PDB file of C-alpha atoms and ligand atoms in Angstrom:
ATOM      1  CA  MET A 127       0.000   0.000   0.000  1.00 46.00           C
ATOM      2  CA  CYS A 128       1.179   3.499  -0.839  1.00 56.00           C
ATOM      3  CA  ALA A 129       2.267   5.420   2.301  1.00 70.00           C
ATOM      4  CA  PHE A 130       0.841   8.902   2.824  1.00 82.00           C
ATOM      5  CA  HIS A 131       3.316  11.740   2.454  1.00 89.00           C
ATOM      6  CA  HIS A 132       3.108  15.501   2.252  1.00 94.00           C
ATOM      7  CA  CYS A 133       4.413  17.528  -0.667  1.00 96.00           C
ATOM      8  CA  ASP A 134       7.973  18.655   0.137  1.00 95.00           C
ATOM      9  CA  VAL A 135       7.156  22.125  -1.240  1.00 96.00           C
ATOM     10  CA  CYS A 136       3.699  23.021   0.127  1.00 96.00           C
ATOM     11  CA  GLY A 137       2.671  20.257   2.543  1.00 95.00           C
ATOM     12  CA  LEU A 138      -0.440  19.128   0.606  1.00 95.00           C
ATOM     13  CA  ALA A 139      -1.038  15.423  -0.082  1.00 94.00           C
ATOM     14  CA  HIS A 140       1.582  13.999  -2.441  1.00 94.00           C
ATOM     15  CA  VAL A 141       0.758  12.314  -5.773  1.00 96.00           C
ATOM     16  CA  PHE A 142       4.309  11.400  -6.737  1.00 95.00           C
ATOM     17  CA  THR A 143       7.470  10.124  -5.077  1.00 93.00           C
ATOM     18  CA  SER A 144      10.687  10.125  -7.027  1.00 89.00           C
ATOM     19  CA  HIS A 145      12.644   6.844  -6.814  1.00 80.00           C
ATOM     20  CA  ASP A 146      15.956   8.633  -7.340  1.00 77.00           C
ATOM     21  CA  ASN A 147      15.829  11.345  -4.683  1.00 76.00           C
ATOM     22  CA  LYS A 148      12.709  10.341  -2.703  1.00 83.00           C
ATOM     23  CA  ARG A 149      11.092  13.744  -3.298  1.00 91.00           C
ATOM     24  CA  HIS A 150       7.341  13.898  -2.630  1.00 95.00           C
ATOM     25  CA  LEU A 151       5.259  16.270  -4.747  1.00 97.00           C
ATOM     26  CA  CYS A 152       1.585  17.250  -4.859  1.00 97.00           C
ATOM     27  CA  SER A 153      -0.237  17.505  -8.168  1.00 97.00           C
ATOM     28  CA  SER A 154       0.500  21.154  -8.906  1.00 97.00           C
ATOM     29  CA  HIS A 155       4.168  21.009  -7.823  1.00 97.00           C
ATOM     30  CA  PHE A 156       4.637  17.807  -9.798  1.00 97.00           C
ATOM     31  CA  ILE A 157       3.254  19.559 -12.913  1.00 98.00           C
ATOM     32  CA  SER A 158       5.449  22.627 -12.399  1.00 97.00           C
ATOM     33  CA  ASP A 159       8.516  20.430 -11.805  1.00 96.00           C
ATOM     34  CA  ILE A 160       7.945  18.589 -15.115  1.00 98.00           C
ATOM     35  CA  GLU A 161       7.233  21.833 -16.960  1.00 98.00           C
ATOM     36  CA  SER A 162      10.310  23.612 -15.681  1.00 97.00           C
ATOM     37  CA  ARG A 163      12.529  20.668 -16.723  1.00 97.00           C
ATOM     38  CA  VAL A 164      10.979  20.336 -20.190  1.00 98.00           C
ATOM     39  CA  PHE A 165      10.683  24.109 -20.769  1.00 98.00           C
ATOM     40  CA  ASN A 166      14.445  24.384 -20.161  1.00 97.00           C
ATOM     41  CA  GLU A 167      14.896  21.842 -22.905  1.00 97.00           C
ATOM     42  CA  PHE A 168      12.548  23.806 -25.230  1.00 98.00           C
ATOM     43  CA  SER A 169      14.611  26.950 -24.552  1.00 97.00           C
ATOM     44  CA  ARG A 170      17.791  25.073 -25.402  1.00 96.00           C
ATOM     45  CA  LEU A 171      16.233  23.903 -28.691  1.00 97.00           C
ATOM     46  CA  SER A 172      15.087  27.411 -29.518  1.00 96.00           C
ATOM     47  CA  VAL A 173      18.560  28.830 -28.831  1.00 96.00           C
ATOM     48  CA  ALA A 174      20.015  26.036 -31.023  1.00 94.00           C
ATOM     49  CA  GLY A 175      17.960  27.502 -33.894  1.00 95.00           C
ATOM     50  CA  TYR A 176      15.022  25.093 -34.157  1.00 96.00           C
ATOM     51  CA  LYS A 177      11.908  27.035 -35.115  1.00 96.00           C
ATOM     52  CA  ARG A 178       9.710  24.912 -37.402  1.00 97.00           C
ATOM     53  CA  VAL A 179       8.960  21.846 -35.322  1.00 98.00           C
ATOM     54  CA  ILE A 180       6.933  18.791 -36.279  1.00 98.00           C
ATOM     55  CA  ILE A 181       5.615  16.784 -33.329  1.00 98.00           C
ATOM     56  CA  ALA A 182       5.510  13.064 -34.109  1.00 98.00           C
ATOM     57  CA  PHE A 183       2.076  12.630 -32.626  1.00 97.00           C
ATOM     58  CA  SER A 184       0.652   9.120 -32.307  1.00 95.00           C
ATOM     59  CA  GLY A 185      -2.094  10.106 -29.851  1.00 94.00           C
ATOM     60  CA  GLY A 186      -0.517   7.852 -27.186  1.00 94.00           C
ATOM     61  CA  LYS A 187       0.407   9.125 -23.717  1.00 95.00           C
ATOM     62  CA  ASP A 188       4.007  10.168 -24.454  1.00 96.00           C
ATOM     63  CA  SER A 189       3.354  12.219 -27.576  1.00 97.00           C
ATOM     64  CA  SER A 190       0.168  13.625 -25.994  1.00 97.00           C
ATOM     65  CA  ALA A 191       2.178  14.809 -22.976  1.00 98.00           C
ATOM     66  CA  LEU A 192       4.720  16.333 -25.373  1.00 98.00           C
ATOM     67  CA  LEU A 193       1.978  18.143 -27.297  1.00 98.00           C
ATOM     68  CA  GLU A 194       0.487  19.450 -24.035  1.00 98.00           C
ATOM     69  CA  LEU A 195       3.922  20.712 -22.919  1.00 98.00           C
ATOM     70  CA  PHE A 196       4.546  22.464 -26.250  1.00 98.00           C
ATOM     71  CA  ALA A 197       1.063  24.051 -26.060  1.00 98.00           C
ATOM     72  CA  ARG A 198       1.724  25.402 -22.555  1.00 98.00           C
ATOM     73  CA  TYR A 199       5.212  26.637 -23.489  1.00 98.00           C
ATOM     74  CA  GLN A 200       3.890  28.413 -26.600  1.00 97.00           C
ATOM     75  CA  LYS A 201       1.451  30.373 -24.413  1.00 96.00           C
ATOM     76  CA  ILE A 202       4.310  32.016 -22.513  1.00 96.00           C
ATOM     77  CA  ASN A 203       6.994  31.897 -25.193  1.00 96.00           C
ATOM     78  CA  PRO A 204       5.619  31.437 -28.740  1.00 96.00           C
ATOM     79  CA  VAL A 205       8.944  30.814 -30.446  1.00 97.00           C
ATOM     80  CA  PHE A 206       8.070  27.684 -32.435  1.00 97.00           C
ATOM     81  CA  SER A 207       5.891  27.099 -35.456  1.00 97.00           C
ATOM     82  CA  ILE A 208       4.361  23.700 -34.750  1.00 97.00           C
ATOM     83  CA  THR A 209       2.490  21.051 -36.707  1.00 98.00           C
ATOM     84  CA  ALA A 210       1.431  17.704 -35.252  1.00 98.00           C
ATOM     85  CA  LEU A 211       2.083  14.815 -37.629  1.00 98.00           C
ATOM     86  CA  THR A 212       0.327  11.478 -37.133  1.00 98.00           C
ATOM     87  CA  ILE A 213       1.393   8.393 -39.060  1.00 97.00           C
ATOM     88  CA  ASP A 214      -1.357   5.867 -39.727  1.00 97.00           C
ATOM     89  CA  GLU A 215       0.440   2.527 -40.104  1.00 97.00           C
ATOM     90  CA  GLY A 216      -2.785   0.703 -40.919  1.00 96.00           C
ATOM     91  CA  ILE A 217      -3.148  -1.561 -37.881  1.00 96.00           C
ATOM     92  CA  MET A 218      -6.676  -2.890 -37.603  1.00 93.00           C
ATOM     93  CA  GLY A 219      -8.370  -2.430 -34.216  1.00 90.00           C
ATOM     94  CA  TYR A 220      -5.622  -0.149 -32.887  1.00 92.00           C
ATOM     95  CA  ARG A 221      -4.695   2.882 -34.921  1.00 92.00           C
ATOM     96  CA  ASP A 222      -8.219   4.288 -35.469  1.00 92.00           C
ATOM     97  CA  ALA A 223      -8.716   4.876 -31.726  1.00 93.00           C
ATOM     98  CA  CYS A 224      -5.277   6.535 -31.464  1.00 93.00           C
ATOM     99  CA  ILE A 225      -6.050   8.832 -34.409  1.00 95.00           C
ATOM    100  CA  GLU A 226      -9.343   9.861 -32.841  1.00 95.00           C
ATOM    101  CA  ALA A 227      -7.528  10.778 -29.593  1.00 94.00           C
ATOM    102  CA  ALA A 228      -4.837  12.623 -31.593  1.00 96.00           C
ATOM    103  CA  VAL A 229      -7.393  14.687 -33.542  1.00 97.00           C
ATOM    104  CA  THR A 230      -9.225  15.633 -30.318  1.00 96.00           C
ATOM    105  CA  LEU A 231      -6.054  16.835 -28.556  1.00 96.00           C
ATOM    106  CA  ALA A 232      -4.628  18.665 -31.597  1.00 97.00           C
ATOM    107  CA  ASN A 233      -7.986  20.484 -32.013  1.00 97.00           C
ATOM    108  CA  LYS A 234      -8.090  21.351 -28.308  1.00 96.00           C
ATOM    109  CA  HIS A 235      -4.804  23.233 -28.697  1.00 96.00           C
ATOM    110  CA  ALA A 236      -5.614  24.504 -32.205  1.00 95.00           C
ATOM    111  CA  PHE A 237      -2.433  22.942 -33.589  1.00 96.00           C
ATOM    112  CA  GLU A 238      -2.164  22.257 -37.311  1.00 97.00           C
ATOM    113  CA  HIS A 239      -2.463  18.483 -37.691  1.00 98.00           C
ATOM    114  CA  THR A 240      -1.491  16.303 -40.653  1.00 97.00           C
ATOM    115  CA  ILE A 241      -2.167  12.561 -40.963  1.00 97.00           C
ATOM    116  CA  LEU A 242      -0.117  10.459 -43.391  1.00 97.00           C
ATOM    117  CA  SER A 243      -0.796   6.781 -43.985  1.00 97.00           C
ATOM    118  CA  PHE A 244       1.451   3.866 -44.919  1.00 97.00           C
ATOM    119  CA  SER A 245      -1.123   2.900 -47.542  1.00 96.00           C
ATOM    120  CA  ASN A 246      -0.724   6.271 -49.322  1.00 96.00           C
ATOM    121  CA  LEU A 247       3.042   6.417 -48.939  1.00 96.00           C
ATOM    122  CA  PHE A 248       3.972   2.770 -49.520  1.00 96.00           C
ATOM    123  CA  SER A 249       0.799   1.376 -51.153  1.00 97.00           C
ATOM    124  CA  LYS A 250       0.370  -1.106 -48.286  1.00 96.00           C
ATOM    125  CA  THR A 251      -0.676  -1.074 -44.649  1.00 97.00           C
ATOM    126  CA  LEU A 252       1.472  -2.544 -41.872  1.00 96.00           C
ATOM    127  CA  ASP A 253      -1.094  -5.355 -41.595  1.00 95.00           C
ATOM    128  CA  ASP A 254      -0.387  -6.174 -45.295  1.00 95.00           C
ATOM    129  CA  ALA A 255       3.383  -5.896 -44.832  1.00 93.00           C
ATOM    130  CA  VAL A 256       3.534  -8.344 -41.895  1.00 92.00           C
ATOM    131  CA  LYS A 257       0.846 -10.792 -43.034  1.00 91.00           C
ATOM    132  CA  ASN A 258       3.261 -13.762 -43.031  1.00 85.00           C
ATOM    133  CA  ASN A 259       5.740 -12.359 -40.565  1.00 83.00           C
ATOM    134  CA  CYS A 260       3.939 -11.044 -37.469  1.00 82.00           C
ATOM    135  CA  GLY A 261       6.916 -11.858 -35.248  1.00 81.00           C
ATOM    136  CA  ARG A 262       8.974  -9.154 -36.983  1.00 85.00           C
ATOM    137  CA  ALA A 263       6.224  -6.522 -37.025  1.00 90.00           C
ATOM    138  CA  CYS A 264       8.139  -3.940 -34.988  1.00 88.00           C
ATOM    139  CA  ALA A 265      11.329  -4.443 -37.011  1.00 88.00           C
ATOM    140  CA  ILE A 266       9.290  -3.808 -40.181  1.00 93.00           C
ATOM    141  CA  CYS A 267       7.154  -1.004 -38.745  1.00 94.00           C
ATOM    142  CA  GLY A 268      10.036   1.042 -37.244  1.00 92.00           C
ATOM    143  CA  PRO A 269      11.922   1.865 -40.477  1.00 94.00           C
ATOM    144  CA  MET A 270       8.644   2.444 -42.401  1.00 96.00           C
ATOM    145  CA  ARG A 271       7.472   4.885 -39.745  1.00 95.00           C
ATOM    146  CA  ARG A 272      10.821   6.681 -39.680  1.00 94.00           C
ATOM    147  CA  LYS A 273      10.648   7.073 -43.472  1.00 95.00           C
ATOM    148  CA  ALA A 274       7.034   8.280 -43.261  1.00 97.00           C
ATOM    149  CA  LEU A 275       7.977  10.857 -40.590  1.00 96.00           C
ATOM    150  CA  GLU A 276      10.954  12.011 -42.635  1.00 95.00           C
ATOM    151  CA  GLU A 277       8.786  12.443 -45.745  1.00 95.00           C
ATOM    152  CA  GLY A 278       6.042  14.213 -43.803  1.00 96.00           C
ATOM    153  CA  ALA A 279       8.510  16.541 -42.081  1.00 96.00           C
ATOM    154  CA  GLY A 280      10.105  17.321 -45.465  1.00 96.00           C
ATOM    155  CA  LEU A 281       6.707  18.100 -47.025  1.00 96.00           C
ATOM    156  CA  LEU A 282       5.844  20.368 -44.095  1.00 96.00           C
ATOM    157  CA  GLY A 283       9.177  22.226 -44.277  1.00 96.00           C
ATOM    158  CA  ALA A 284      10.292  21.244 -40.754  1.00 97.00           C
ATOM    159  CA  ASP A 285      13.737  21.955 -39.329  1.00 96.00           C
ATOM    160  CA  SER A 286      13.251  19.294 -36.622  1.00 97.00           C
ATOM    161  CA  VAL A 287      11.017  16.419 -35.595  1.00 98.00           C
ATOM    162  CA  ALA A 288      10.165  16.243 -31.882  1.00 98.00           C
ATOM    163  CA  THR A 289       9.316  12.799 -30.536  1.00 98.00           C
ATOM    164  CA  GLY A 290       7.886  11.749 -27.172  1.00 97.00           C
ATOM    165  CA  HIS A 291      10.650   9.263 -26.306  1.00 97.00           C
ATOM    166  CA  CYS A 292      11.211   9.203 -22.564  1.00 98.00           C
ATOM    167  CA  LEU A 293      14.116   8.002 -20.418  1.00 98.00           C
ATOM    168  CA  ASP A 294      12.821   4.418 -20.371  1.00 97.00           C
ATOM    169  CA  ASP A 295      12.525   4.293 -24.204  1.00 96.00           C
ATOM    170  CA  GLU A 296      15.985   5.762 -24.666  1.00 97.00           C
ATOM    171  CA  ALA A 297      17.636   3.402 -22.167  1.00 98.00           C
ATOM    172  CA  GLN A 298      15.902   0.428 -23.833  1.00 96.00           C
ATOM    173  CA  SER A 299      17.181   1.502 -27.263  1.00 95.00           C
ATOM    174  CA  ILE A 300      20.729   1.848 -25.939  1.00 97.00           C
ATOM    175  CA  LEU A 301      20.694  -1.639 -24.425  1.00 96.00           C
ATOM    176  CA  MET A 302      19.059  -3.129 -27.532  1.00 94.00           C
ATOM    177  CA  ASN A 303      21.738  -1.589 -29.751  1.00 94.00           C
ATOM    178  CA  ILE A 304      24.421  -3.021 -27.457  1.00 95.00           C
ATOM    179  CA  LEU A 305      22.778  -6.465 -27.520  1.00 93.00           C
ATOM    180  CA  ARG A 306      22.571  -6.322 -31.327  1.00 92.00           C
ATOM    181  CA  GLY A 307      26.191  -5.225 -31.532  1.00 95.00           C
ATOM    182  CA  ASP A 308      25.062  -2.142 -33.466  1.00 95.00           C
ATOM    183  CA  GLY A 309      27.776   0.349 -32.520  1.00 94.00           C
ATOM    184  CA  GLN A 310      26.871   2.684 -35.388  1.00 93.00           C
ATOM    185  CA  LYS A 311      23.366   3.271 -34.071  1.00 92.00           C
ATOM    186  CA  LEU A 312      24.697   3.704 -30.560  1.00 95.00           C
ATOM    187  CA  MET A 313      27.045   6.445 -31.752  1.00 94.00           C
ATOM    188  CA  ARG A 314      24.427   8.301 -33.810  1.00 93.00           C
ATOM    189  CA  ASN A 315      23.182  11.460 -32.140  1.00 94.00           C
ATOM    190  CA  PRO A 316      19.798  12.066 -33.808  1.00 94.00           C
ATOM    191  CA  GLU A 317      19.939  15.767 -32.985  1.00 93.00           C
ATOM    192  CA  LYS A 318      23.108  16.290 -34.972  1.00 89.00           C
ATOM    193  CA  LYS A 319      22.477  17.965 -38.346  1.00 85.00           C
ATOM    194  CA  ARG A 320      23.312  15.700 -41.273  1.00 86.00           C
ATOM    195  CA  GLU A 321      23.008  16.237 -45.004  1.00 86.00           C
ATOM    196  CA  GLY A 322      19.549  15.141 -46.225  1.00 85.00           C
ATOM    197  CA  LEU A 323      18.213  14.241 -42.753  1.00 90.00           C
ATOM    198  CA  ILE A 324      15.941  16.284 -40.512  1.00 95.00           C
ATOM    199  CA  PRO A 325      17.230  16.289 -36.891  1.00 96.00           C
ATOM    200  CA  ARG A 326      15.194  14.463 -34.237  1.00 96.00           C
ATOM    201  CA  VAL A 327      14.807  16.123 -30.864  1.00 97.00           C
ATOM    202  CA  LYS A 328      13.550  14.356 -27.754  1.00 98.00           C
ATOM    203  CA  PRO A 329      12.505  16.878 -25.092  1.00 98.00           C
ATOM    204  CA  LEU A 330      11.228  14.142 -22.708  1.00 98.00           C
ATOM    205  CA  ARG A 331      14.363  11.998 -22.833  1.00 97.00           C
ATOM    206  CA  LEU A 332      15.285  12.651 -19.200  1.00 97.00           C
ATOM    207  CA  LEU A 333      11.795  11.981 -17.789  1.00 97.00           C
ATOM    208  CA  HIS A 334      10.834   8.560 -16.480  1.00 97.00           C
ATOM    209  CA  GLU A 335       7.887   6.933 -18.241  1.00 96.00           C
ATOM    210  CA  ARG A 336       5.839   7.066 -15.033  1.00 96.00           C
ATOM    211  CA  GLU A 337       6.446  10.824 -14.818  1.00 97.00           C
ATOM    212  CA  VAL A 338       5.258  11.292 -18.419  1.00 98.00           C
ATOM    213  CA  THR A 339       2.179   9.121 -17.798  1.00 97.00           C
ATOM    214  CA  LEU A 340       1.260  10.951 -14.605  1.00 97.00           C
ATOM    215  CA  TYR A 341       1.774  14.344 -16.280  1.00 98.00           C
ATOM    216  CA  ALA A 342      -0.547  13.291 -19.141  1.00 97.00           C
ATOM    217  CA  MET A 343      -3.161  12.079 -16.632  1.00 97.00           C
ATOM    218  CA  LEU A 344      -3.022  15.174 -14.412  1.00 97.00           C
ATOM    219  CA  THR A 345      -3.253  17.562 -17.371  1.00 97.00           C
ATOM    220  CA  GLY A 346      -6.146  15.727 -19.053  1.00 95.00           C
ATOM    221  CA  SER A 347      -4.113  14.732 -22.102  1.00 94.00           C
ATOM    222  CA  TYR A 348      -4.196  10.993 -21.352  1.00 90.00           C
ATOM    223  CA  SER A 349      -6.532   8.720 -23.342  1.00 86.00           C
ATOM    224  CA  ILE A 350      -7.097   5.045 -22.608  1.00 89.00           C
ATOM    225  CA  LEU A 351      -6.160   3.304 -25.855  1.00 91.00           C
ATOM    226  CA  PRO A 352      -5.925  -0.328 -26.934  1.00 90.00           C
ATOM    227  CA  PRO A 353      -2.389  -1.784 -27.077  1.00 89.00           C
ATOM    228  CA  CYS A 354      -0.834  -2.432 -30.480  1.00 91.00           C
ATOM    229  CA  PRO A 355      -1.639  -6.077 -31.318  1.00 90.00           C
ATOM    230  CA  TYR A 356       1.963  -6.630 -32.439  1.00 88.00           C
ATOM    231  CA  ALA A 357       3.580  -5.160 -29.320  1.00 83.00           C
ATOM    232  CA  ALA A 358       3.649  -8.438 -27.387  1.00 66.00           C
ATOM    233  CA  SER A 359       6.112  -9.869 -29.899  1.00 59.00           C
ATOM    234  CA  ALA A 360       8.625  -7.096 -29.409  1.00 71.00           C
ATOM    235  CA  VAL A 361      12.079  -7.978 -28.011  1.00 80.00           C
ATOM    236  CA  ARG A 362      11.836  -4.529 -26.457  1.00 86.00           C
ATOM    237  CA  ASN A 363       9.384  -5.981 -23.906  1.00 88.00           C
ATOM    238  CA  GLU A 364      12.079  -8.294 -22.534  1.00 92.00           C
ATOM    239  CA  VAL A 365      14.609  -5.458 -22.387  1.00 95.00           C
ATOM    240  CA  ARG A 366      11.985  -3.243 -20.692  1.00 95.00           C
ATOM    241  CA  SER A 367      11.375  -5.733 -17.855  1.00 95.00           C
ATOM    242  CA  LEU A 368      15.097  -6.263 -17.365  1.00 97.00           C
ATOM    243  CA  LEU A 369      15.730  -2.511 -17.106  1.00 97.00           C
ATOM    244  CA  ASN A 370      12.680  -1.917 -14.895  1.00 96.00           C
ATOM    245  CA  SER A 371      13.974  -4.446 -12.434  1.00 97.00           C
ATOM    246  CA  LEU A 372      17.496  -2.926 -12.530  1.00 97.00           C
ATOM    247  CA  GLU A 373      16.090   0.586 -12.029  1.00 96.00           C
ATOM    248  CA  TYR A 374      13.994  -0.621  -9.084  1.00 93.00           C
ATOM    249  CA  LYS A 375      16.978  -2.214  -7.354  1.00 95.00           C
ATOM    250  CA  HIS A 376      19.539   0.387  -8.436  1.00 95.00           C
ATOM    251  CA  PRO A 377      17.809   3.754  -8.963  1.00 93.00           C
ATOM    252  CA  GLY A 378      19.564   5.892 -11.556  1.00 95.00           C
ATOM    253  CA  SER A 379      20.538   2.955 -13.825  1.00 97.00           C
ATOM    254  CA  LEU A 380      18.471   4.295 -16.757  1.00 97.00           C
ATOM    255  CA  LEU A 381      19.978   7.753 -16.487  1.00 97.00           C
ATOM    256  CA  ARG A 382      23.493   6.314 -16.307  1.00 97.00           C
ATOM    257  CA  LEU A 383      22.857   4.489 -19.620  1.00 97.00           C
ATOM    258  CA  ILE A 384      21.857   7.820 -21.189  1.00 97.00           C
ATOM    259  CA  ARG A 385      24.972   9.512 -19.793  1.00 96.00           C
ATOM    260  CA  PHE A 386      27.078   6.628 -21.137  1.00 96.00           C
ATOM    261  CA  GLN A 387      25.714   7.243 -24.636  1.00 96.00           C
ATOM    262  CA  GLU A 388      26.250  10.999 -24.320  1.00 95.00           C
ATOM    263  CA  SER A 389      29.865  10.353 -23.387  1.00 94.00           C
ATOM    264  CA  LEU A 390      30.227   8.359 -26.623  1.00 93.00           C
ATOM    265  CA  TRP A 391      28.666  11.228 -28.596  1.00 92.00           C
ATOM    266  CA  SER A 392      31.037  13.745 -27.120  1.00 89.00           C
ATOM    267  CA  ASN A 393      34.025  11.425 -27.673  1.00 77.00           C
ATOM    268  CA  ARG A 394      34.864  11.524 -24.014  1.00 56.00           C
ATOM    269  CA  ILE A 395      35.697   7.815 -24.114  1.00 54.00           C
ATOM    270  CA  LYS A 396      39.156   7.396 -25.649  1.00 52.00           C
ATOM    271  CA  ASN A 397      41.091   4.245 -26.518  1.00 47.00           C
TER     272      ASN A 397
HETATM  273 FE1  SF4 B1480       4.717  -0.543 -34.834  1.00 50.39          FE
HETATM  274 FE2  SF4 B1480       5.612  -2.372 -33.037  1.00 50.39          FE
HETATM  275 FE3  SF4 B1480       4.892   0.057 -32.226  1.00 50.39          FE
HETATM  276 FE4  SF4 B1480       3.030  -1.680 -33.065  1.00 50.39          FE
HETATM  277  S1  SF4 B1480       4.360  -1.897 -31.242  1.00 50.39           S
HETATM  278  S2  SF4 B1480       3.164   0.507 -33.631  1.00 50.39           S
HETATM  279  S3  SF4 B1480       4.145  -2.702 -34.698  1.00 50.39           S
HETATM  280  S4  SF4 B1480       6.619  -0.421 -33.580  1.00 50.39           S
END
């Protein structure tokens, strides 16, 4: 059972306890803590010259929280021109509900919203593409979605694509790249400008998944959606449970993986 604590800032009932530093926060101080951390990141992106941002917006909790944060930031500091871009992979019984949630939230914030589908871009849905190979659905879906996002961002004249990847997602990707022996991917900083590629920025990359989920719930941007029917087959699920258990026993493990990758990016590790 969850023990009762008071908010460390104002003394009201807490809604969140941080595993790392055992801080207790009430709803409004939790929201302002998240916003100050992510708004700092938005300021950094603005100073770095990003102005025309596409939000990769699936309608799920992470991208919905990201959209909400951008909407709130724009109210006090309207430095970005933003379009939400939803990719419809064509997954029966899953994507339609996500698109409905995405349209509702984009309308609520009066963001421009574009939907591109695999069937228009590649002349086939994901369901068609994986008909005889369901076990590799995520491996097939990932590159198609990246290409679709790249094309959409190019069409919309974006200088960056913002995604809702959180600390948990990033740590999982690092470990998966290590397990696959894919050093090239591990070394690739998606934010770095490269010829012919639109940089990816990840303003939530230092937030735990449970922080992103709670923020989405407390700000009314969370929708209950069905899980992707192919998700259960993902190797990522095994990596996720391994890392969750490590983070539980050794708080800070996820963040240390991120810092490890950053040290590779900045060439701080020498032979
Ligand atoms: Fe695509 Fe896999 Fe995500 Fe489903 S779980 S949307 S198949 S990457």
